[in-house]
Short mmCIF file of C-alpha atoms in Angstrom, two decimals:
data_model
loop_
_atom_site.label_atom_id
_atom_site.label_comp_id
_atom_site.label_asym_id
_atom_site.label_seq_id
_atom_site.Cartn_x
_atom_site.Cartn_y
_atom_site.Cartn_z
CA MET A 199 -30.86 -30.67 6.98
CA SER A 200 -31.70 -34.44 7.62
CA ASN A 201 -29.36 -37.31 6.41
CA THR A 202 -32.46 -38.24 4.13
CA ASP A 203 -32.19 -34.91 2.42
CA GLN A 204 -28.62 -34.96 2.05
CA GLN A 205 -28.61 -38.41 0.55
CA LEU A 206 -31.35 -36.99 -1.94
CA ILE A 207 -29.19 -34.08 -2.66
CA VAL A 208 -26.11 -36.46 -3.35
CA GLN A 209 -28.28 -38.80 -5.53
CA GLN A 210 -29.51 -35.65 -7.70
CA GLN A 211 -26.15 -34.43 -8.21
CA SER A 212 -24.82 -37.86 -9.07
CA LYS A 213 -27.75 -37.91 -11.94
CA GLU A 214 -26.77 -34.55 -13.14
CA ILE A 215 -22.99 -35.44 -13.53
CA VAL A 216 -23.97 -38.63 -15.57
CA GLU A 217 -26.29 -36.53 -17.81
CA VAL A 218 -23.31 -34.10 -18.41
CA ALA A 219 -21.10 -36.90 -19.21
CA ARG A 220 -23.33 -38.53 -21.79
CA PHE A 221 -23.86 -34.91 -23.14
CA GLU A 222 -20.20 -34.34 -23.62
CA THR A 223 -19.80 -37.92 -25.30
CA GLN A 224 -22.40 -36.77 -27.85
CA LEU A 225 -20.62 -33.34 -28.34
CA LEU A 226 -17.22 -34.66 -28.89
CA THR A 227 -18.48 -37.64 -31.28
CA PHE A 228 -20.20 -34.67 -33.35
CA LEU A 229 -17.08 -32.82 -33.56
CA LYS A 230 -15.01 -35.76 -34.70
CA LEU A 231 -17.51 -36.79 -37.07
CA HIS A 232 -17.17 -33.42 -38.99
CA ASP A 233 -13.17 -33.38 -38.76
CA LEU A 234 -13.31 -30.39 -36.04
CA PRO A 235 -10.77 -30.15 -33.31
CA HIS A 236 -12.30 -32.13 -30.15
CA GLU A 237 -9.36 -32.46 -27.76
CA GLY A 238 -8.72 -29.62 -24.99
CA ILE A 239 -12.25 -28.04 -26.15
CA LEU A 240 -13.97 -28.75 -22.81
CA ALA A 241 -13.08 -28.53 -19.19
CA GLY A 242 -13.03 -31.93 -17.58
CA ILE A 243 -15.90 -33.28 -15.71
CA GLU A 244 -14.55 -33.32 -12.50
CA GLU A 245 -13.71 -29.66 -12.50
CA ARG A 246 -17.01 -29.00 -13.70
CA LYS A 247 -18.52 -30.88 -10.88
CA VAL A 248 -16.41 -28.71 -8.29
CA ASN A 249 -18.20 -25.69 -9.57
CA LEU A 250 -21.68 -27.22 -10.06
CA ASP A 251 -21.59 -28.61 -6.75
CA ASN A 252 -20.96 -25.13 -5.05
CA ILE A 253 -22.94 -22.83 -7.33
CA ALA A 254 -26.16 -22.99 -5.23
CA ARG A 255 -24.42 -21.96 -2.19
CA VAL A 256 -23.27 -18.76 -4.04
CA VAL A 257 -26.10 -18.05 -5.80
CA ARG A 258 -28.53 -18.33 -2.76
CA ARG A 259 -26.93 -15.15 -1.36
CA ILE A 260 -28.17 -13.04 -4.28
CA PRO A 261 -31.69 -11.43 -3.44
CA HIS A 262 -34.63 -13.37 -5.24
CA ALA A 263 -35.56 -10.45 -7.37
CA ASP A 264 -32.21 -10.11 -8.76
CA ARG A 265 -31.89 -13.81 -9.66
CA LEU A 266 -35.01 -13.62 -11.56
CA SER A 267 -33.34 -11.19 -14.05
CA ALA A 268 -29.71 -12.50 -13.84
CA VAL A 269 -30.01 -13.78 -17.48
CA TYR A 270 -26.00 -14.01 -17.83
CA LEU A 271 -25.78 -16.08 -14.63
CA SER A 272 -28.06 -18.56 -16.43
CA LYS A 273 -25.66 -18.70 -19.26
CA TYR A 274 -22.65 -18.83 -16.84
CA VAL A 275 -24.26 -22.08 -15.28
CA SER A 276 -24.99 -23.46 -18.85
CA ALA A 277 -21.52 -22.65 -20.00
CA VAL A 278 -19.88 -24.27 -17.05
CA ALA A 279 -22.06 -27.62 -17.37
CA THR A 280 -20.90 -27.73 -20.87
CA GLY A 281 -17.23 -27.49 -19.78
CA LEU A 282 -16.66 -24.06 -21.65
CA PHE A 283 -15.10 -22.32 -18.59
CA ASP A 284 -13.76 -19.36 -20.61
CA ALA A 285 -17.08 -18.48 -22.06
CA ALA A 286 -18.50 -18.96 -18.63
CA LEU A 287 -16.18 -16.16 -17.19
CA ASN A 288 -17.26 -13.95 -20.07
CA TYR A 289 -20.87 -14.44 -18.94
CA LEU A 290 -19.98 -13.77 -15.34
CA TRP A 291 -18.39 -10.50 -16.19
CA ASP A 292 -21.22 -9.44 -18.25
CA GLU A 293 -23.65 -10.21 -15.47
CA THR A 294 -21.24 -8.14 -13.00
CA ILE A 295 -21.21 -5.14 -15.43
CA ILE A 296 -24.96 -5.23 -15.63
CA GLN A 297 -25.51 -5.49 -11.80
CA LEU A 298 -22.90 -2.62 -11.36
CA ARG A 299 -24.66 -0.27 -13.81
CA THR A 300 -27.78 -0.88 -11.85
CA ARG A 301 -26.42 -0.02 -8.78
CA VAL A 302 -24.80 3.18 -10.27
CA ALA A 303 -28.14 4.16 -11.95
CA GLN A 304 -29.96 3.90 -8.50
CA TYR A 305 -27.31 6.48 -6.71
CA ASP A 306 -26.47 9.94 -8.41
CA LEU A 307 -25.50 9.71 -12.11
CA SER A 308 -24.13 13.13 -12.40
CA TYR A 309 -21.63 12.50 -9.20
CA PHE A 310 -20.60 9.22 -10.90
CA TYR A 311 -20.01 10.55 -14.22
CA ASP A 312 -18.06 13.67 -12.74
CA ASN A 313 -15.59 11.02 -11.06
CA ALA A 314 -15.67 8.31 -13.76
CA VAL A 315 -14.96 10.46 -16.82
CA SER A 316 -11.95 12.69 -17.22
CA SER A 317 -12.73 14.00 -20.56
CA GLU A 318 -15.06 17.41 -20.44
CA GLU A 319 -15.99 16.72 -23.85
CA ARG A 320 -17.07 13.27 -23.33
CA ARG A 321 -18.81 14.48 -19.95
CA LYS A 322 -21.08 16.82 -21.59
CA HIS A 323 -22.70 13.90 -23.35
CA LEU A 324 -23.45 11.58 -20.53
CA LYS A 325 -26.61 12.51 -19.00
CA ASP A 326 -28.57 9.41 -17.92
CA ALA A 327 -28.75 5.63 -17.20
CA SER A 328 -29.05 4.96 -21.09
CA ASP A 329 -25.43 6.69 -21.44
CA LEU A 330 -23.69 4.12 -19.03
CA ASP A 331 -23.01 1.70 -22.01
CA LYS A 332 -20.67 4.40 -23.44
CA ILE A 333 -18.19 4.26 -20.69
CA SER A 334 -15.49 1.59 -20.44
CA ASP A 335 -15.70 -1.35 -17.94
CA ASP A 336 -12.41 0.15 -16.70
CA GLU A 337 -14.21 3.58 -16.19
CA LEU A 338 -17.25 1.85 -14.54
CA ILE A 339 -15.36 0.04 -11.64
CA ARG A 340 -13.24 2.91 -11.16
CA GLY A 341 -15.85 5.22 -10.94
CA ALA A 342 -17.90 3.11 -8.76
CA HIS A 343 -15.17 2.61 -6.27
CA ALA A 344 -14.53 6.43 -6.37
CA ILE A 345 -18.07 7.21 -4.93
CA GLY A 346 -17.95 4.21 -2.79
CA LEU A 347 -20.39 1.88 -4.57
CA ILE A 348 -17.73 -0.75 -4.20
CA GLY A 349 -15.00 -0.99 -1.48
CA GLU A 350 -11.07 -0.93 -1.94
CA ILE A 351 -10.90 -4.71 -1.80
CA GLY A 352 -13.87 -5.18 -4.28
CA PHE A 353 -12.13 -2.90 -6.55
CA LYS A 354 -8.91 -4.72 -6.35
CA HIS A 355 -10.76 -8.22 -7.14
CA LEU A 356 -12.80 -6.83 -9.89
CA ASP A 357 -9.77 -5.40 -11.61
CA TYR A 358 -8.09 -8.68 -11.26
CA ILE A 359 -11.32 -10.54 -12.80
CA ARG A 360 -11.48 -8.04 -15.58
CA PHE A 361 -7.87 -8.83 -16.45
CA MET A 362 -8.62 -12.49 -16.60
CA ARG A 363 -11.70 -11.72 -18.44
CA ASN A 364 -9.66 -9.95 -21.09
CA TRP A 365 -6.83 -12.49 -21.27
CA VAL A 366 -7.95 -15.89 -20.36
CA SER A 367 -11.71 -15.67 -21.11
CA ALA A 368 -13.56 -16.25 -24.62
CA ALA A 369 -13.27 -12.38 -24.97
CA HIS A 370 -9.81 -12.86 -26.65
CA PRO A 371 -8.16 -15.93 -28.15
CA ASN A 372 -5.81 -17.80 -25.78
CA GLN A 373 -4.94 -21.24 -24.70
CA ASN A 374 -4.99 -20.72 -21.01
CA GLU A 375 -6.81 -23.00 -18.83
CA ILE A 376 -9.27 -22.04 -15.94
CA THR A 377 -9.93 -24.46 -13.08
CA GLY A 378 -13.54 -24.90 -11.44
CA LEU A 379 -12.31 -23.65 -8.09
CA GLN A 380 -11.01 -20.52 -9.91
CA LEU A 381 -14.20 -20.03 -11.51
CA LEU A 382 -16.07 -20.33 -8.53
CA SER A 383 -14.05 -17.99 -6.53
CA TRP A 384 -14.56 -15.32 -9.37
CA LEU A 385 -18.55 -15.84 -9.04
CA GLU A 386 -18.38 -15.52 -5.25
CA THR A 387 -16.49 -12.19 -5.56
CA CYS A 388 -18.79 -10.81 -8.10
CA ALA A 389 -21.68 -11.79 -6.03
CA LYS A 390 -20.18 -10.61 -2.51
CA GLU A 391 -18.60 -7.43 -3.76
CA VAL A 392 -21.20 -5.97 -6.21
CA ILE A 393 -24.28 -7.88 -6.37
CA THR A 394 -25.22 -8.10 -2.71
CA LEU A 395 -22.72 -5.46 -1.36
CA PRO A 396 -24.62 -3.21 1.12
CA LEU A 397 -23.66 0.64 0.85
CA SER A 398 -21.58 1.81 3.60
CA ASN A 399 -23.04 4.67 5.96
CA ALA A 400 -20.64 7.38 4.42
CA THR A 401 -21.89 6.33 0.90
CA VAL A 402 -25.54 6.52 2.15
CA GLU A 403 -24.85 9.79 3.54
CA ILE A 404 -23.09 11.33 0.60
CA LYS A 405 -26.29 10.12 -1.49
CA SER A 406 -28.34 11.97 0.74
CA LEU A 407 -26.24 14.94 0.77
CA LEU A 408 -26.35 15.10 -2.89
CA GLY A 409 -29.97 14.83 -3.20
CA SER A 410 -30.55 17.51 -0.33
CA ILE A 411 -28.41 20.24 -1.86
CA LYS A 412 -30.45 19.96 -5.10
CA THR A 413 -34.03 19.86 -3.42
CA THR A 414 -33.92 21.84 -0.28
CA VAL A 415 -32.41 25.14 1.11
CA LEU A 416 -29.58 24.31 3.73
CA ASP A 417 -29.40 26.76 6.87
CA GLU A 418 -26.39 27.53 8.73
CA LYS A 419 -27.08 24.89 11.42
CA SER A 420 -27.56 22.03 8.65
CA ALA A 421 -24.33 23.24 7.15
CA LYS A 422 -22.42 23.16 10.18
CA GLU A 423 -23.86 19.38 10.89
CA ILE A 424 -22.52 18.44 7.56
CA GLY A 425 -19.15 19.81 8.11
CA VAL A 426 -18.87 17.45 11.13
CA PHE A 427 -19.68 14.61 8.81
CA PHE A 428 -16.79 15.65 6.34
CA ALA A 429 -14.56 15.09 9.09
CA ASN A 430 -15.00 11.27 9.28
CA LEU A 431 -14.65 10.75 5.42
CA THR A 432 -11.59 9.29 3.85
CA GLN A 433 -9.42 11.17 1.65
CA GLU A 434 -10.54 9.47 -1.28
CA GLN A 435 -14.21 10.07 -0.26
CA VAL A 436 -13.49 13.73 0.08
CA ASP A 437 -11.66 14.32 -3.14
CA SER A 438 -14.60 12.51 -4.96
CA LEU A 439 -17.24 14.62 -3.19
CA ALA A 440 -15.26 17.71 -3.90
CA ALA A 441 -15.18 16.75 -7.60
CA GLY A 442 -19.03 16.14 -7.55
CA LEU A 443 -19.61 19.47 -6.09
CA PHE A 444 -17.32 21.38 -8.30
CA GLY A 445 -19.31 19.30 -11.26
CA ILE A 446 -22.75 20.37 -9.93
CA TYR A 447 -21.53 23.98 -9.24
CA THR A 448 -20.09 24.60 -12.74
CA ARG A 449 -23.07 23.28 -14.85
CA ASN A 450 -24.94 25.96 -16.52
CA ASP A 451 -28.35 24.35 -15.59
CA THR A 452 -27.64 24.21 -11.89
CA SER A 453 -30.32 26.44 -9.68
CA PRO A 454 -29.03 29.32 -7.86
CA SER A 455 -30.35 27.68 -4.65
CA THR A 456 -28.00 24.58 -5.15
CA ARG A 457 -25.07 27.01 -5.58
CA ASP A 458 -25.77 28.73 -2.60
CA ASN A 459 -26.28 25.25 -0.77
CA ILE A 460 -22.73 24.41 -1.93
CA HIS A 461 -21.36 28.03 -0.84
CA LYS A 462 -22.10 26.91 2.64
CA LEU A 463 -20.67 23.64 2.38
CA ILE A 464 -17.48 23.83 0.16
CA PRO A 465 -15.00 26.11 2.59
CA THR A 466 -15.28 23.56 5.24
CA LEU A 467 -14.78 20.59 2.81
CA TRP A 468 -11.95 22.31 1.11
CA LEU A 469 -9.60 22.05 4.17
CA ARG A 470 -9.32 18.29 3.47
CA VAL A 471 -9.18 18.41 -0.31
CA SER A 472 -5.82 17.27 -1.66
CA GLU A 473 -3.34 19.51 -3.61
CA ALA A 474 -4.00 17.25 -6.61
CA THR A 475 -7.67 17.38 -6.69
CA ARG A 476 -7.50 21.28 -6.30
CA GLY A 477 -4.95 21.46 -9.06
CA GLY A 478 -7.43 19.22 -11.24
CA PHE A 479 -10.10 22.05 -10.71
CA GLY A 480 -7.64 24.66 -12.12
CA VAL A 481 -7.15 22.47 -15.01
CA LYS A 482 -10.85 21.99 -15.48
CA TYR A 483 -11.06 25.99 -15.55
CA GLY A 484 -8.59 26.07 -18.19
CA LYS A 485 -10.54 23.41 -20.25
CA PHE A 486 -13.59 25.64 -20.09
CA VAL A 487 -11.38 28.46 -21.46
CA ALA A 488 -10.14 26.40 -24.26
CA SER A 489 -13.54 25.20 -25.43
CA ASN A 490 -14.84 28.90 -24.96
CA ASP A 491 -17.61 27.80 -22.34
CA GLN A 492 -18.06 31.33 -20.98
CA GLY A 493 -20.61 30.16 -18.39
CA SER A 494 -18.87 27.19 -16.67
CA LYS A 495 -15.41 29.16 -16.78
CA ASN A 496 -16.98 32.14 -14.80
CA LEU A 497 -18.65 29.58 -12.33
CA ALA A 498 -15.40 27.64 -12.06
CA HIS A 499 -13.42 31.00 -11.24
CA GLN A 500 -16.27 31.93 -8.67
CA PHE A 501 -15.89 28.42 -7.15
CA LEU A 502 -12.10 28.81 -6.85
CA ALA A 503 -12.49 32.46 -5.53
CA LEU A 504 -15.06 30.99 -2.81
CA VAL A 505 -12.43 28.79 -1.27
CA GLY A 506 -9.28 31.05 -1.67
CA GLY A 507 -8.05 28.70 -4.51
CA LEU A 508 -7.31 31.15 -7.43
CA GLN A 509 -3.84 30.13 -7.35
CA TYR A 510 -4.84 26.78 -8.77
CA LEU A 511 -5.67 28.74 -12.00
CA PRO A 512 -3.26 27.55 -14.82
CA GLU A 513 -0.78 30.12 -15.97
CA ASP A 514 -1.09 28.67 -19.37
CA LEU A 515 -2.94 26.27 -21.45
CA LYS A 516 -0.12 23.69 -21.16
CA ALA A 517 -1.72 21.89 -18.38
CA VAL A 518 -5.05 21.61 -20.02
CA GLN A 519 -3.30 20.12 -23.07
CA LEU A 520 -1.35 17.73 -20.95
CA GLU A 521 -4.48 16.58 -19.17
CA GLU A 522 -6.18 15.61 -22.36
CA VAL A 523 -3.12 13.70 -23.78
CA LEU A 524 -2.85 11.90 -20.39
CA THR A 525 -6.54 10.81 -20.48
CA ARG A 526 -6.24 9.67 -24.17
CA LEU A 527 -3.08 7.79 -23.28
CA LEU A 528 -4.94 6.12 -20.15
CA THR A 529 -8.03 5.15 -22.36
CA VAL A 530 -5.82 3.45 -25.05
CA HIS A 531 -3.68 1.72 -22.67
CA ASN A 532 -6.71 0.10 -20.93
CA ALA A 533 -8.17 -0.97 -24.19
CA MET A 534 -7.86 -4.27 -25.89
CA ASN A 535 -5.54 -3.32 -28.82
CA ASN A 536 -3.15 -1.05 -26.70
CA PHE A 537 0.06 -2.91 -27.82
CA TYR A 538 -0.64 -1.40 -31.42
CA ASN A 539 -2.40 1.78 -30.48
CA GLU A 540 -0.30 2.97 -27.45
CA PRO A 541 2.99 4.28 -28.89
CA ALA A 542 1.46 7.04 -30.92
CA PHE A 543 -0.15 8.37 -27.98
CA ALA A 544 2.95 8.15 -25.86
CA GLN A 545 4.75 9.93 -28.45
CA GLU A 546 2.25 12.56 -28.42
CA LEU A 547 2.76 12.99 -24.70
CA ALA A 548 6.59 13.18 -25.28
CA ASN A 549 6.27 15.69 -27.86
CA LEU A 550 4.22 18.07 -25.60
CA VAL A 551 6.56 17.78 -22.75
CA GLY A 552 9.61 18.30 -24.59
CA SER A 553 13.22 17.70 -24.02
CA HIS A 554 13.29 19.09 -20.56
CA GLY A 555 10.40 17.60 -18.81
CA ALA A 556 9.15 20.86 -17.56
CA ILE A 557 5.49 20.10 -16.19
CA PRO A 558 3.01 22.66 -14.50
CA SER A 559 2.73 22.11 -10.70
CA ILE A 560 -1.05 21.67 -10.83
CA ILE A 561 -0.93 18.61 -12.97
CA ALA A 562 2.54 17.16 -11.77
CA GLN A 563 0.91 14.15 -9.85
CA LYS A 564 -1.41 13.23 -12.37
CA TYR A 565 1.32 13.19 -14.84
CA VAL A 566 3.71 11.10 -12.63
CA ARG A 567 1.11 8.65 -11.78
CA THR A 568 -0.04 8.33 -15.45
CA LEU A 569 3.40 7.62 -16.34
CA VAL A 570 3.83 5.01 -13.73
CA TYR A 571 0.52 3.25 -14.37
CA VAL A 572 1.25 2.98 -18.22
CA TYR A 573 5.09 1.99 -17.58
CA LEU A 574 3.70 -0.79 -15.43
CA THR A 575 1.95 -2.48 -18.43
CA ASN A 576 -1.53 -4.10 -18.68
CA GLY A 577 -0.04 -7.07 -16.62
CA ASN A 578 -0.15 -9.26 -19.79
CA GLY A 579 2.79 -7.90 -21.84
CA VAL A 580 5.02 -4.72 -22.56
CA ALA A 581 3.96 -2.39 -25.19
CA TRP A 582 7.52 -2.59 -26.76
CA ALA A 583 7.36 0.48 -28.85
CA ALA A 584 5.81 2.85 -26.31
CA GLU A 585 8.10 1.69 -23.27
CA PRO A 586 11.24 3.67 -24.63
CA VAL A 587 9.22 6.79 -24.59
CA TYR A 588 8.14 6.28 -21.18
CA LEU A 589 11.57 5.52 -19.91
CA LYS A 590 12.99 8.88 -21.55
CA LEU A 591 10.09 10.82 -19.91
CA ILE A 592 10.86 8.97 -16.41
CA GLU A 593 14.55 9.80 -16.68
CA GLN A 594 13.37 13.48 -16.81
CA PHE A 595 11.89 13.40 -13.41
CA ASP A 596 13.41 15.69 -10.84
CA ILE A 597 13.54 14.60 -7.10
CA ALA A 598 10.06 15.79 -6.57
CA LYS A 599 8.69 13.73 -9.45
CA ALA A 600 10.78 10.80 -8.41
CA MET A 601 9.43 10.88 -4.96
CA MET A 602 5.82 10.95 -6.55
CA ALA A 603 7.00 7.95 -8.51
CA VAL A 604 8.25 5.99 -5.50
CA LEU A 605 4.73 6.79 -3.73
CA ALA A 606 2.78 6.00 -6.68
CA PHE A 607 1.57 2.58 -4.69
CA GLU A 608 -0.62 4.94 -2.46
CA ASP A 609 -2.95 5.23 -5.42
CA PRO A 610 -5.54 2.58 -5.33
CA THR A 611 -5.44 2.15 -9.10
CA ILE A 612 -1.87 1.39 -9.26
CA ALA A 613 -2.00 -0.61 -6.12
CA SER A 614 -4.43 -2.93 -7.83
CA ARG A 615 -2.18 -3.18 -10.95
CA LEU A 616 0.57 -4.25 -8.58
CA GLN A 617 -1.22 -7.63 -7.94
CA PHE A 618 0.06 -8.86 -11.18
CA LYS A 619 3.70 -10.28 -11.50
CA LEU A 620 4.77 -8.27 -14.48
CA CYS A 621 3.67 -5.03 -13.14
CA ARG A 622 5.32 -5.77 -9.69
CA ASP A 623 8.49 -6.51 -11.52
CA LYS A 624 8.28 -3.28 -13.59
CA TYR A 625 7.75 -1.34 -10.40
CA MET A 626 10.54 -2.69 -8.64
CA GLU A 627 12.70 -1.76 -11.77
CA LEU A 628 11.19 1.79 -11.49
CA LEU A 629 12.14 2.00 -7.73
CA THR A 630 15.94 1.02 -8.74
CA ARG A 631 15.70 3.58 -11.30
CA MET A 632 14.37 6.29 -8.90
CA LYS A 633 17.02 5.21 -6.23
CA GLN A 634 19.58 6.60 -8.66
CA LYS A 635 17.85 9.98 -8.39
CA ALA A 636 17.85 9.88 -4.66
CA ALA A 637 20.14 12.93 -3.83
CA LEU A 638 18.16 12.87 -0.54
CA PRO A 639 19.40 10.13 2.05
CA ALA A 640 15.70 9.99 3.44
CA MET A 641 14.57 9.02 -0.13
CA ALA A 642 17.08 6.23 -0.74
CA GLU A 643 16.44 4.91 2.78
CA LEU A 644 12.54 4.67 1.76
CA ILE A 645 13.48 2.89 -1.23
CA ASP A 646 15.66 0.43 0.76
CA PHE A 647 12.89 -0.08 3.10
CA LEU A 648 10.19 -0.99 0.58
CA THR A 649 12.35 -3.25 -1.51
CA GLY A 650 13.13 -5.21 1.53
CA LEU A 651 9.59 -5.94 2.50
CA GLN A 652 8.27 -9.53 2.41
CA ALA A 653 4.65 -8.23 1.72
CA PRO A 654 3.70 -7.65 -1.77
CA PRO A 655 3.47 -3.92 -3.14
CA ASP A 656 -0.14 -4.09 -3.72
CA LYS A 657 -0.40 -4.29 -0.13
CA TRP A 658 1.94 -1.59 1.02
CA ARG A 659 -0.73 1.27 1.01
CA LEU A 660 -2.74 -0.63 3.88
CA ASP A 661 0.39 -1.88 5.72
CA SER A 662 0.91 0.11 9.01
CA ARG A 663 4.74 -0.10 8.87
CA VAL A 664 4.77 1.54 5.48
CA THR A 665 2.60 4.26 6.32
CA ASN A 666 4.30 5.09 9.44
CA LYS A 667 7.61 5.08 7.55
CA VAL A 668 6.63 7.43 4.81
CA LYS A 669 4.66 9.65 7.53
CA ALA A 670 8.10 9.97 9.69
CA LEU A 671 10.01 10.85 6.42
CA GLN A 672 7.60 13.03 5.07
CA PRO A 673 8.91 16.40 6.38
CA LEU A 674 12.19 15.64 5.14
CA LEU A 675 10.98 14.46 1.61
CA GLU A 676 8.76 17.75 1.52
CA ALA A 677 11.75 19.95 2.35
CA ALA A 678 13.71 18.41 -0.69
CA GLN A 679 10.97 19.24 -3.05
#
């Protein structure tokens, strides 16, 4: 770019700032004239200038076709120019959600719904792209992360922006201020991690695989080649794919050839499926029993028999009831009115668990991680009427559940929550409580190691020092369980 071109751009930007200042003067005069509040309403012109001077650099990264339909980005720019940063954040989030829904719709919707929605009753009513607006923003970004449409860093950043949108933007009454650089960084994050993010090779391969098992007949050679591909997947990808295949297998409208394809693939994949996910399939079987869905129940039994997993069938329906209550509690906790609504659901969970804290093993990890998640708060404040209930349930943890609570930072969703100060503080309190239950020296040693780290807990799961420490102590910890 020549010096002349740069001078022209600077001159144009100067003219734009003058026009913005003139408009602001007229608007504030109007507010004064009608005796309306006029101080602290608009962000300062310099803050707007910081953002406006850099918007073009970010927007140019977005493909031209996507820009043409990005209505909420236009509203974002308009709100920035006006000085309404809280409204701009709201528009930015709206555009991000629309773009994420578009990416999901272009992938495999059944696979997405199987990973994003825990409630079997709700899942039955989710069929195509028109149903995407029936799931919450939280479920959308969690589900997109589970199937690989957004990466772990992107998920963490989006979770943070979602938090800011809920508590700092115009979506919720507040008096917090947003700077031009903050707003610009959130725009860049949404553009980089959602709108322009290319799919990973593994995500593309999984999409291709899901299409193949529904439309072709796999021979033994193809099945072995796919088995080699399974070895390169992360644990999260393995569990998500297994959940998707289970969902396809147990649907009554799935073709016999598709189930035959899964017959050839699932025994190899099963070797890498986590215990928590395996137990979840047993819980889903119990849900089919409870809802008298004989077709899906028989197919779920057939699936577990195929992989030698009949031991994961629930001994009674308590695991099913617990899973449903935990799902409802999570949904309410992530909603805007959780401080008011959450205590009743917390008490429902306590009533079901009882005074001895006995939990079926197949749902133990979900139970512990859900309790940890809600105990950490939403990052903005404590649900005071619910917290005593959570503390009572946490005090019932045996050493195995206490260890699960200590290692809860390994869950990406909980790790993301730990980027907020209040959640970090609550987690440190939780570690102190769990140390009191540490009859095993190795467990106390691990807690001391974690609390002595300088690195923030939201980064522990990716810290080699932490993963090596946990790996070294794992045999001792498992023996105690």
